XYZ file of C-alpha atoms in Angstrom:
754
model
C 287.634 -41.031 56.237
C 290.655 -38.704 57.051
C 289.841 -37.194 53.534
C 286.497 -36.267 54.605
C 287.630 -34.755 57.894
C 289.922 -32.595 56.397
C 287.291 -31.663 53.783
C 284.822 -30.615 56.411
C 287.554 -28.869 58.549
C 288.245 -26.648 55.413
C 284.562 -25.969 54.974
C 284.471 -24.813 58.616
C 287.319 -22.815 58.328
C 285.850 -20.906 55.066
C 282.563 -20.396 56.745
C 284.218 -18.800 59.833
C 286.296 -16.552 57.530
C 283.431 -15.358 55.639
C 281.606 -14.702 58.659
C 284.212 -12.515 59.876
C 285.208 -10.692 56.520
C 281.476 -10.162 55.265
C 279.227 -7.437 56.845
C 276.036 -9.143 57.623
C 273.254 -6.728 57.150
C 270.057 -7.103 59.200
C 267.204 -8.720 57.866
C 265.077 -5.372 58.621
C 266.267 -1.961 59.749
C 264.577 -0.594 62.733
C 262.628 2.133 60.869
C 261.100 -0.340 58.826
C 259.942 -2.552 61.890
C 256.414 -1.656 62.266
C 256.296 -3.090 66.053
C 258.573 -0.394 67.148
C 257.511 3.200 68.317
C 257.171 5.853 65.777
C 260.270 7.905 67.352
C 262.699 5.185 67.507
C 261.936 4.378 64.212
C 262.254 7.840 63.129
C 265.525 8.334 64.627
C 266.690 5.470 63.122
C 265.732 6.414 59.599
C 267.138 10.067 60.232
C 270.559 8.775 61.053
C 270.662 6.830 58.033
C 269.866 9.844 55.508
C 272.267 11.753 53.538
C 272.029 15.530 53.582
C 270.492 15.551 50.060
C 268.003 12.977 51.145
C 267.061 15.189 53.937
C 266.723 18.360 51.984
C 264.319 16.680 49.309
C 261.963 15.606 52.298
C 261.416 19.292 52.636
C 260.656 19.860 48.841
C 257.010 19.515 47.087
C 256.754 18.649 43.465
C 253.884 19.692 40.941
C 252.348 16.742 39.556
C 250.748 18.698 36.588
C 254.238 20.352 35.517
C 256.270 17.558 36.022
C 254.200 14.923 34.270
C 253.019 17.635 31.780
C 249.569 16.328 31.532
C 247.101 18.684 29.713
C 243.972 17.965 31.852
C 243.193 18.465 35.585
C 243.885 14.775 36.489
C 247.014 12.386 35.877
C 245.696 9.744 33.414
C 248.515 7.753 32.883
C 251.781 6.600 34.513
C 255.337 7.109 32.975
C 258.331 5.210 34.821
C 260.630 7.661 32.839
C 259.088 10.775 34.178
C 258.943 9.396 37.901
C 262.475 8.137 37.847
C 263.432 11.816 36.988
C 261.287 12.930 39.897
C 262.241 10.873 42.521
C 265.609 9.496 41.422
C 267.633 7.491 43.985
C 266.890 9.925 46.949
C 263.199 10.214 47.120
C 261.061 13.409 47.570
C 258.776 14.951 50.421
C 255.525 15.216 48.260
C 253.827 15.574 45.093
C 250.516 18.153 44.598
C 248.349 18.784 41.838
C 248.804 15.288 40.589
C 244.818 14.024 41.033
C 245.424 10.365 39.869
C 242.395 9.220 37.676
C 242.789 5.776 39.411
C 244.738 4.567 42.300
C 246.902 2.505 40.121
C 248.873 5.660 39.081
C 249.570 6.666 42.622
C 250.211 2.808 43.730
C 253.025 2.930 41.075
C 254.668 6.063 41.731
C 254.677 5.088 45.263
C 255.919 1.509 44.451
C 259.026 3.380 42.616
C 259.567 5.468 45.715
C 259.276 2.183 48.002
C 261.647 -0.008 45.706
C 264.004 1.908 43.724
C 265.201 4.662 46.243
C 267.892 4.028 48.388
C 266.249 4.245 51.965
C 262.316 3.481 50.542
C 260.850 6.555 51.738
C 256.878 6.869 50.795
C 255.799 10.179 48.846
C 253.120 12.135 50.437
C 250.368 12.961 47.921
C 248.615 16.438 48.793
C 245.703 17.903 46.881
C 242.853 20.453 47.614
C 239.512 19.834 49.191
C 237.674 22.335 51.075
C 234.272 21.280 50.231
C 234.731 17.889 48.269
C 237.950 16.397 47.072
C 238.685 18.131 44.044
C 239.285 15.474 41.685
C 237.098 14.512 38.654
C 233.830 13.181 39.780
C 234.138 13.373 43.529
C 231.170 14.459 45.726
C 230.936 18.220 46.041
C 229.632 19.849 48.893
C 228.388 23.554 49.467
C 231.153 25.932 49.942
C 232.500 26.259 53.634
C 230.445 29.718 54.314
C 227.209 27.661 53.464
C 228.666 24.487 55.558
C 229.011 27.293 58.300
C 225.393 28.810 57.722
C 223.934 25.389 58.808
C 225.339 25.992 62.392
C 225.588 22.121 62.522
C 228.770 20.773 63.513
C 228.008 17.122 63.017
C 226.984 17.808 59.427
C 230.389 19.240 59.030
C 231.971 16.255 60.628
C 230.274 13.960 58.258
C 231.357 15.959 55.171
C 234.771 15.934 56.294
C 234.786 11.887 56.563
C 233.459 11.941 53.141
C 236.091 13.948 51.621
C 238.666 11.898 53.341
C 237.353 8.835 52.285
C 236.983 9.764 48.568
C 240.538 11.322 48.674
C 242.272 8.331 50.531
C 240.511 6.040 47.804
C 242.483 7.859 45.296
C 246.080 7.156 47.203
C 245.989 10.712 48.336
C 246.765 11.363 51.999
C 246.640 14.926 52.622
C 244.304 17.701 52.165
C 244.687 21.493 51.869
C 242.147 22.682 54.497
C 240.057 23.761 56.159
C 240.421 27.462 55.951
C 240.084 28.756 59.454
C 240.476 32.525 58.634
C 238.099 34.992 60.183
C 237.053 37.244 57.223
C 236.366 40.861 58.633
C 236.478 42.429 55.370
C 234.003 40.760 52.727
C 236.106 42.578 49.988
C 238.426 39.741 50.505
C 237.768 37.568 47.525
C 238.391 34.193 49.829
C 235.579 34.642 52.051
C 233.785 31.834 50.426
C 236.386 29.477 51.741
C 235.819 30.300 55.358
C 233.378 29.478 58.143
C 232.719 33.151 58.811
C 233.552 35.974 60.950
C 232.972 34.501 64.651
C 235.917 32.731 66.496
C 233.448 30.327 68.361
C 231.515 29.112 65.384
C 234.710 28.940 63.294
C 236.601 27.028 65.898
C 233.611 24.449 66.306
C 233.349 23.973 62.823
C 237.039 23.691 62.221
C 237.513 21.046 64.673
C 234.482 19.067 63.277
C 236.131 19.140 59.752
C 239.398 18.262 61.013
C 238.000 15.195 62.916
C 236.014 14.088 60.215
C 239.226 14.073 57.532
C 241.695 12.856 60.139
C 239.466 10.094 61.521
C 239.905 7.839 64.256
C 243.416 6.690 63.244
C 245.318 8.286 60.318
C 246.828 5.026 59.079
C 242.778 4.078 58.191
C 241.748 3.998 54.590
C 239.102 6.892 55.549
C 241.521 9.373 56.937
C 243.836 12.207 55.586
C 245.987 14.989 57.054
C 244.157 18.235 57.852
C 246.058 21.151 57.353
C 244.231 24.259 58.793
C 245.024 27.625 57.070
C 246.091 30.358 56.705
C 248.419 30.510 59.714
C 247.636 33.154 60.909
C 245.379 36.366 61.225
C 245.188 36.165 57.189
C 241.579 37.027 56.865
C 241.574 40.756 57.930
C 244.480 42.014 55.133
C 244.617 45.836 54.462
C 241.850 46.911 52.157
C 240.607 43.253 51.648
C 243.693 42.616 49.451
C 244.800 38.974 49.699
C 248.365 38.680 50.979
C 248.268 42.469 52.131
C 249.804 43.168 55.774
C 248.160 42.649 58.907
C 248.313 45.027 61.672
C 247.150 43.762 64.988
C 248.111 43.590 68.715
C 248.901 40.137 70.383
C 246.101 40.251 72.671
C 243.386 40.640 69.958
C 245.277 38.023 67.756
C 245.132 35.687 70.717
C 241.672 36.380 71.573
C 239.899 36.018 68.134
C 242.426 34.632 65.327
C 244.833 32.412 67.200
C 241.827 30.867 69.140
C 240.422 29.373 66.151
C 243.719 27.465 65.372
C 244.160 26.460 69.008
C 241.280 24.750 68.951
C 242.117 23.290 65.820
C 245.492 21.778 67.022
C 244.440 21.098 70.802
C 240.897 19.685 70.038
C 240.953 18.404 66.446
C 244.447 17.228 66.576
C 245.348 18.603 63.298
C 248.634 17.321 61.726
C 249.504 20.009 59.259
C 249.304 23.727 59.140
C 249.945 26.137 56.283
C 251.863 29.373 57.004
C 250.070 32.534 55.433
C 251.439 34.909 52.779
C 251.053 37.739 55.016
C 253.276 39.625 57.431
C 251.936 40.536 61.011
C 253.568 43.406 62.557
C 256.377 43.506 60.095
C 257.434 39.941 60.228
C 256.406 37.580 57.473
C 254.324 34.698 58.586
C 256.971 31.936 57.325
C 259.706 33.394 59.358
C 257.908 34.203 62.415
C 259.479 31.913 65.244
C 257.151 33.258 68.083
C 253.977 31.942 65.809
C 255.194 28.848 64.422
C 257.352 27.474 67.337
C 256.774 29.340 70.427
C 253.072 29.285 70.181
C 252.358 26.352 67.754
C 254.649 23.931 68.983
C 255.407 24.980 72.736
C 252.319 26.422 73.690
C 249.944 24.143 71.768
C 251.866 20.903 71.176
C 251.678 20.549 67.724
C 253.313 17.562 66.332
C 252.725 17.852 62.627
C 254.493 19.711 59.991
C 254.123 23.436 58.630
C 253.586 23.870 54.859
C 254.320 27.031 52.794
C 251.457 28.612 51.086
C 252.484 28.778 47.421
C 255.539 30.901 46.964
C 255.417 32.443 50.526
C 258.833 31.605 51.358
C 260.051 33.428 48.099
C 258.096 36.494 49.027
C 260.411 36.965 52.091
C 262.865 37.504 49.191
C 261.094 39.234 46.541
C 258.277 41.245 48.214
C 258.708 41.653 51.953
C 262.600 42.066 51.564
C 263.699 40.459 54.697
C 266.234 38.021 52.925
C 269.284 38.373 50.721
C 268.966 35.355 48.428
C 267.219 32.046 48.590
C 269.523 30.293 51.015
C 268.894 33.171 53.707
C 265.210 33.189 53.219
C 265.226 29.312 53.388
C 267.380 29.311 56.634
C 265.105 32.056 58.418
C 261.918 29.971 57.419
C 263.167 26.545 58.634
C 264.699 27.933 61.985
C 261.518 29.660 62.461
C 259.669 26.361 62.416
C 258.222 25.803 58.711
C 259.068 22.405 57.153
C 257.999 22.325 53.695
C 258.323 24.397 50.601
C 255.335 24.957 48.112
C 256.942 25.944 44.631
C 259.019 28.398 46.099
C 262.335 27.687 44.394
C 263.234 25.330 41.671
C 264.432 21.866 42.883
C 267.953 22.111 41.972
C 268.272 25.837 43.399
C 266.416 24.252 46.685
C 268.844 21.806 47.184
C 271.858 24.088 46.549
C 270.273 26.771 48.743
C 269.587 24.679 51.655
C 273.057 22.864 51.199
C 274.729 26.325 51.436
C 272.866 26.920 54.713
C 273.930 23.872 56.141
C 277.522 24.519 55.054
C 277.748 28.227 56.434
C 275.871 27.130 59.595
C 273.149 29.405 59.436
C 271.024 26.415 59.603
C 272.226 23.670 62.063
C 272.107 19.981 61.201
C 269.964 19.653 64.345
C 267.244 22.003 63.260
C 267.561 20.476 59.710
C 266.947 16.935 61.098
C 264.008 18.385 63.274
C 262.567 19.933 60.296
C 262.804 16.649 58.258
C 261.568 14.439 61.133
C 258.215 16.477 61.574
C 257.400 15.309 57.757
C 258.710 11.999 58.290
C 256.757 11.514 61.517
C 253.437 12.420 59.675
C 254.244 9.501 57.111
C 254.864 7.038 59.802
C 251.407 7.982 61.513
C 249.748 7.448 58.097
C 250.914 4.017 58.053
C 252.556 4.902 54.569
C 255.867 2.805 55.445
C 254.120 -0.341 56.237
C 250.972 -0.117 53.909
C 252.226 2.261 51.022
C 249.570 1.035 48.497
C 246.123 1.646 48.393
C 243.419 -0.837 47.569
C 242.000 -0.423 44.058
C 238.555 -1.554 45.313
C 237.843 1.327 47.408
C 237.005 3.676 44.467
C 234.236 1.738 43.675
C 233.031 1.295 47.132
C 233.122 4.831 48.594
C 233.534 7.101 45.543
C 230.276 9.512 44.885
C 227.961 7.540 46.346
C 224.206 7.572 46.630
C 224.568 8.467 50.443
C 227.510 10.859 49.753
C 225.396 12.590 47.580
C 222.354 12.909 49.752
C 224.693 14.130 52.280
C 225.397 16.977 49.999
C 221.934 17.674 49.270
C 221.251 17.889 53.088
C 223.897 20.286 53.739
C 222.898 22.449 50.893
C 219.301 22.820 52.370
C 220.493 23.303 55.832
C 222.778 25.981 54.594
C 220.103 28.321 52.768
C 219.416 31.332 54.519
C 215.871 33.084 54.441
C 216.698 36.592 55.014
C 213.241 38.350 54.253
C 210.036 36.907 53.571
C 207.654 40.234 54.321
C 204.484 39.117 52.491
C 204.929 35.298 52.814
C 205.735 35.076 48.959
C 207.676 31.888 50.130
C 206.883 29.340 49.992
C 205.691 29.058 46.578
C 202.662 26.813 46.910
C 199.572 27.911 44.767
C 201.419 29.086 41.685
C 200.611 27.467 38.352
C 203.752 29.408 36.532
C 206.929 30.609 37.813
C 209.259 33.167 35.725
C 212.800 32.310 36.546
C 214.945 35.116 35.477
C 218.840 35.790 35.607
C 221.714 34.178 33.881
C 222.982 33.148 37.201
C 219.706 30.684 37.191
C 221.628 28.622 34.675
C 225.029 28.835 36.609
C 226.395 25.143 37.352
C 229.333 26.722 39.288
C 230.252 24.553 42.204
C 232.453 27.144 44.321
C 235.968 27.802 44.510
C 238.470 24.935 44.783
C 236.417 22.612 42.950
C 237.010 20.579 39.741
C 236.200 22.620 36.893
C 234.970 19.585 34.706
C 232.437 18.939 37.526
C 228.904 20.748 37.339
C 226.394 21.752 39.900
C 222.507 21.296 39.326
C 221.425 24.572 38.337
C 218.692 26.449 40.170
C 216.408 26.595 36.857
C 216.988 22.631 36.396
C 216.466 22.056 40.060
C 212.926 23.924 39.834
C 212.169 22.080 36.864
C 212.758 18.765 38.547
C 210.951 19.656 41.674
C 207.973 21.356 39.845
C 207.592 18.422 37.535
C 204.032 18.666 35.527
C 202.230 20.657 38.349
C 203.993 24.089 37.828
C 205.118 25.615 34.577
C 208.475 26.776 34.722
C 209.883 29.398 32.219
C 213.157 31.077 31.840
C 214.437 34.462 30.622
C 218.067 35.405 31.130
C 217.339 39.342 31.178
C 220.657 40.389 30.421
C 224.072 39.019 28.888
C 227.437 39.972 30.245
C 228.626 41.175 27.163
C 225.504 43.637 27.080
C 224.863 42.732 23.238
C 221.358 41.755 23.284
C 219.603 45.066 24.587
C 216.266 43.442 24.186
C 216.582 40.669 26.653
C 215.310 42.531 29.736
C 211.973 43.528 28.080
C 211.446 39.792 27.120
C 212.128 39.102 30.713
C 209.621 41.489 31.951
C 206.926 40.195 29.623
C 207.456 36.830 30.984
C 207.137 37.831 34.691
C 203.914 39.648 33.668
C 202.469 36.277 32.141
C 203.612 34.360 35.465
C 202.230 34.025 38.840
C 205.409 34.630 40.536
C 209.030 35.709 39.736
C 212.299 34.147 40.950
C 215.100 36.573 40.009
C 218.534 35.098 40.776
C 221.406 37.772 41.520
C 224.796 37.700 42.807
C 228.412 37.205 41.883
C 229.587 36.002 38.557
C 232.441 33.636 38.659
C 234.849 36.305 37.281
C 234.616 38.452 40.651
C 234.594 35.552 43.326
C 237.314 33.548 44.589
C 241.075 33.620 45.617
C 242.672 36.542 43.953
C 239.328 38.382 43.095
C 239.183 40.879 45.845
C 236.560 43.698 45.223
C 236.567 47.602 46.027
C 232.737 47.625 45.829
C 230.179 44.756 46.907
C 227.251 46.092 44.888
C 225.279 44.133 42.477
C 226.290 44.964 38.825
C 224.401 47.711 36.971
C 222.610 45.130 34.509
C 221.478 43.083 37.609
C 220.086 46.374 39.138
C 218.192 47.228 36.139
C 216.782 44.051 35.722
C 215.539 43.743 39.215
C 214.087 47.260 39.456
C 212.034 46.314 35.979
C 210.876 43.138 37.561
C 209.936 44.461 40.489
C 207.813 47.369 38.774
C 205.314 44.570 37.240
C 203.714 44.321 40.539
C 204.170 40.537 40.542
C 205.274 38.533 43.466
C 209.002 38.530 43.269
C 211.712 36.258 45.117
C 215.389 37.330 45.018
C 217.736 34.608 45.141
C 221.283 35.283 45.953
C 224.128 33.292 44.520
C 227.448 34.528 45.888
C 230.509 33.789 47.940
C 230.631 36.648 50.160
C 228.124 39.399 51.760
C 227.035 41.768 49.090
C 225.474 45.328 49.466
C 221.965 44.886 48.377
C 220.091 47.628 49.853
C 217.438 48.635 47.225
C 216.628 44.750 46.881
C 216.354 44.229 50.608
C 214.204 47.410 51.010
C 211.908 46.751 47.751
C 211.771 42.844 47.142
C 209.586 41.117 49.665
C 211.355 37.689 49.730
C 215.323 37.431 49.772
C 216.852 33.926 49.997
C 220.597 33.578 50.315
C 221.711 30.247 48.775
C 225.650 30.876 48.357
C 227.236 28.288 46.037
C 225.566 25.027 47.221
C 227.660 22.101 45.563
C 226.556 19.648 43.310
C 222.917 19.461 44.552
C 222.593 23.401 44.783
C 219.464 23.627 42.309
C 217.561 20.943 43.831
C 218.216 22.495 47.677
C 217.018 25.915 46.451
C 214.007 24.531 44.540
C 213.169 22.548 47.851
C 213.364 25.624 50.042
C 211.192 27.798 47.404
C 208.516 25.382 46.875
C 208.269 24.486 50.534
C 209.312 20.840 50.598
C 211.991 22.016 53.070
C 211.463 24.736 55.685
C 214.943 26.806 55.775
C 216.889 26.873 58.848
C 220.166 28.622 57.772
C 221.791 31.378 59.928
C 224.044 33.947 58.644
C 227.653 33.368 59.884
C 228.954 36.621 58.601
C 227.463 40.258 58.685
C 225.729 41.686 55.692
C 227.195 45.348 55.704
C 225.035 48.111 54.017
C 228.041 49.790 52.360
C 231.870 49.131 52.146
C 232.008 52.417 54.173
C 231.052 50.336 57.319
C 233.863 47.706 56.688
C 235.144 46.312 58.843
C 231.536 45.694 60.623
C 231.391 42.307 62.660
C 228.886 41.892 65.193
C 231.318 41.233 68.156
C 233.144 44.344 67.932
C 234.258 46.410 71.015
C 232.063 48.940 72.643
C 233.734 51.868 71.171
C 233.252 50.559 67.512
C 230.125 52.585 66.922
C 229.695 52.769 63.037
C 228.269 56.306 63.097
C 228.136 58.159 59.950
C 226.338 61.388 58.689
C 225.694 59.371 55.336
C 224.926 55.829 56.657
C 223.040 53.916 59.214
C 224.908 52.359 62.274
C 223.118 48.952 61.817
C 224.052 46.087 59.406
C 221.931 45.166 56.494
C 221.679 41.663 57.992
C 223.339 40.737 61.195
C 225.377 37.739 62.276
C 223.050 35.009 63.267
C 220.012 36.293 60.948
C 217.764 33.814 59.200
C 214.006 33.349 59.107
C 211.845 30.316 58.688
C 208.339 29.547 57.377
C 207.154 29.168 61.042
C 207.863 31.348 64.272
C 209.541 30.188 67.628
C 208.656 31.931 70.992
C 211.293 31.692 73.515
C 210.637 31.426 77.582
C 211.873 30.375 81.027
C 215.524 31.231 80.710
C 217.341 29.614 83.638
C 220.854 29.804 85.000
C 221.853 27.051 87.532
C 223.751 27.908 89.528
C 223.534 31.572 89.394
C 226.938 31.873 91.099
C 230.099 30.070 90.295
C 233.562 30.190 91.148
C 236.279 31.007 88.266
C 236.830 27.507 87.584
C 233.256 26.580 87.775
C 230.278 25.643 85.387
C 226.613 26.610 85.035
C 223.951 25.266 82.916
C 221.664 27.729 80.979
C 218.237 26.338 79.652
C 215.705 28.105 77.597
C 212.229 26.836 76.418
C 211.494 26.993 72.872
C 208.231 26.584 71.187
C 206.888 26.418 67.495
C 204.299 28.808 67.527
C 203.796 28.570 63.725
C 201.727 26.279 61.547
C 204.632 24.078 60.066
C 207.395 21.896 61.320
C 210.649 23.726 61.450
C 214.034 23.962 62.892
C 215.422 26.957 65.056
C 219.382 27.377 65.703
C 218.968 28.788 69.160
C 221.983 30.909 70.016
C 223.667 31.911 73.222
C 225.906 35.236 73.753
C 227.496 36.733 76.775
C 229.089 40.010 77.812
C 231.754 40.655 80.268
C 230.180 43.564 82.235
C 233.318 44.959 83.874
C 236.858 43.484 82.877
C 240.651 44.381 83.164
C 240.661 44.838 79.277
C 238.002 45.780 76.779
C 235.839 42.680 75.640
C 233.212 42.713 72.779
C 229.597 44.040 73.305
C 228.481 40.664 73.070
C 230.133 37.015 72.013
C 228.646 33.851 70.727
C 229.445 31.062 73.199
C 226.888 28.447 72.197
C 224.322 27.226 69.609
C 221.870 24.430 69.306
C 219.525 23.284 66.439
C 216.165 22.277 67.575
C 213.187 20.641 65.252
C 209.923 21.321 66.314
C 206.346 20.365 65.118
C 203.681 23.094 65.150
C 202.617 23.711 68.918
C 205.756 21.580 70.043
C 207.975 22.751 72.601
C 211.537 21.590 73.705
C 214.179 22.692 76.260
C 217.650 23.667 74.922
C 220.693 23.640 77.384
C 224.037 24.995 77.341
C 227.084 24.664 79.667
C 229.109 27.797 80.250
C 232.650 27.465 82.162
C 236.111 28.879 81.872
C 236.249 27.950 78.084
C 233.862 30.816 77.594
C 234.185 33.266 80.336
C 238.211 33.320 79.992
C 239.995 36.532 78.602
C 243.632 37.538 77.904
C 244.388 39.891 80.797
C 246.776 42.733 80.947
C 249.673 40.391 81.818
C 248.729 38.463 78.705
C 247.513 35.450 80.504
C 244.403 33.661 79.981
C 241.927 34.060 82.825
C 238.537 34.249 84.309
C 238.109 37.340 86.092
C 235.388 37.507 88.891
C 232.584 39.728 87.628
C 229.264 39.783 86.149
C 228.447 38.138 82.957
C 225.179 39.209 81.047
C 223.656 36.043 79.228
C 221.608 36.438 76.216
C 219.825 33.766 74.463
C 218.019 34.555 71.153
C 217.262 33.734 67.402
C 220.190 36.150 66.077
C 222.867 38.626 67.408
C 220.235 41.475 66.815
C 217.376 39.396 67.945
C 218.008 38.655 71.781
C 214.784 37.375 73.275
C 215.914 36.837 76.790
C 218.568 37.822 79.396
C 219.895 37.096 82.686
C 223.093 37.255 84.816
C 225.791 34.976 86.012
C 227.859 36.047 88.890
C 231.521 34.567 88.895
C 233.553 34.888 92.217
C 237.050 34.089 93.172
C 235.957 31.014 95.119
C 232.753 29.927 96.913
């Protein structure tokens, strides 16, 4: 018994000794506890990170380059390459990976979670302006066509589909939407935008962001949205991408920053991409006023700012405002940027930031804040708690029939009928259609699409929709290389034998998109020779435009009876065009951007200031096609404009109502547009500005009432003290079918108080 007591005492002493000499680790660190608030978890994690671990969270790795795969998609997983990239420290993000299946993303994430010291997940970032850019995804019309629908509900649905298909692949962030206002159509990236108007852009941007980010970021149908390019990137000198922007603060706030403010405050965007360009001599990536004072302090942005590809390096190599990489990086992080985009090699990046910390040009406090912004997004995405994606999601949500139907609907709504003088359209009685032009066979989806995926061409769409009732025949009319000179004669002969000609004109892929800015906006000489030869046959001719920006088509607009703007309509483009041509669908699209008559008129946007006359001795002072223009196969009458109350205080709201009647013979949808003009103000204001729009579908003879709310949001301006206020005075209220087709006007009086 005594022996047993002594043995028990020995064990007790040994246990106590071990308890005091061995550090007992908690079962779970606070940052890993999903029950704690995000900010508490974030502070705990930052406190445990080494300097190198923090720096690498600010870095982006190229999946395509690092893994060395040849195609667009990552088709297999490599533990060796993953270990080399992520190591024991972890990294911030991987871009351009496009995992062919979610298993690849899950394995990379598993390595990050289990084989790095702190288990910080990797953020996967990809492109998706009008469809996730992975192979086989649903491809929607380009953004300029989505905007042509004037249907924010549609845009939000598109955003939700993009998010769902993206997240199903283990990808958590999309680089978009593009919220630049392109006032110079020579700029190659016009197709990526929602057009020239700040109000229309803002509503579409908010809709896309809400669709992408969903109800909760941690859900499997949500991704981070990243509006770009911040800011004022769409009006570069001479329309040249990345060129300087020269603009005053009031103009910037009134038009260009307004769109991003809405994206943050109303859309809740958690990502932002800083622009390449400079504003008033300061590169956007180094602009503390822009990235911190306005974005974070004024607007309350809680996400992180990503560089555009190589934009930080431009401060060193192009803008010449930094002496070395360390200087460039300390400037940009101090300004409020968070993550580089292939600017500097990974080792050079770590070395440069370390140098900046050591020489105190970048404080640890600022570095911690910069890192925290990225980690906060990862926490909100639920990546620490649920880092892996359910493999079954792809089969459930990817390229479904419903998603494809939505793509077709978007393409139909975004087609704009620009001219139909002799009612050539719709084509209802023809027995034979001659389809002319090599663009009729184009399967191009638009910029930022997977090149391996194809659209339904206009030619194939017509053949499918015509069935056995109409003979659809085709001749290209010309070749780009110009080798076959007899093709135009063959096209003319075909048209002479047909009832109607559909000639597809526009932009070849080598002259449209990012990095493809143009000095002229005319059709090519081959296209002009072709359309003139077809018109000379005397047969009814329809010109179908396939392009990503406004083009100068003066001769076509004057001499061809019917002109249809179809943009690049995504995977169902050809079917949508055929539906409109054949009358299966009544077009309802409206232009979200002005079509100039010549490049000499540029910049030419509808909401210009009163002294922007566009008066020339050798050119007209009107656009070829105005903002908001778009015809229908029916007609609409406007009446009974009513404003109630007619007098409001500066903080008040008025209701504007108007009666719209389908006065034609077929059912149709009209986009009713409301514009206003501040009659007298303390600063100059546009001659008119869009402040409301609404789609209304009416059967022949049917009428409907369209109502708008007008309040401080629509009446305010940035005054001489650079404050956003509503000033008392008279406001002209205009309602119509386009910016140059105002049907009814009235006035609203704003007073200091009632």
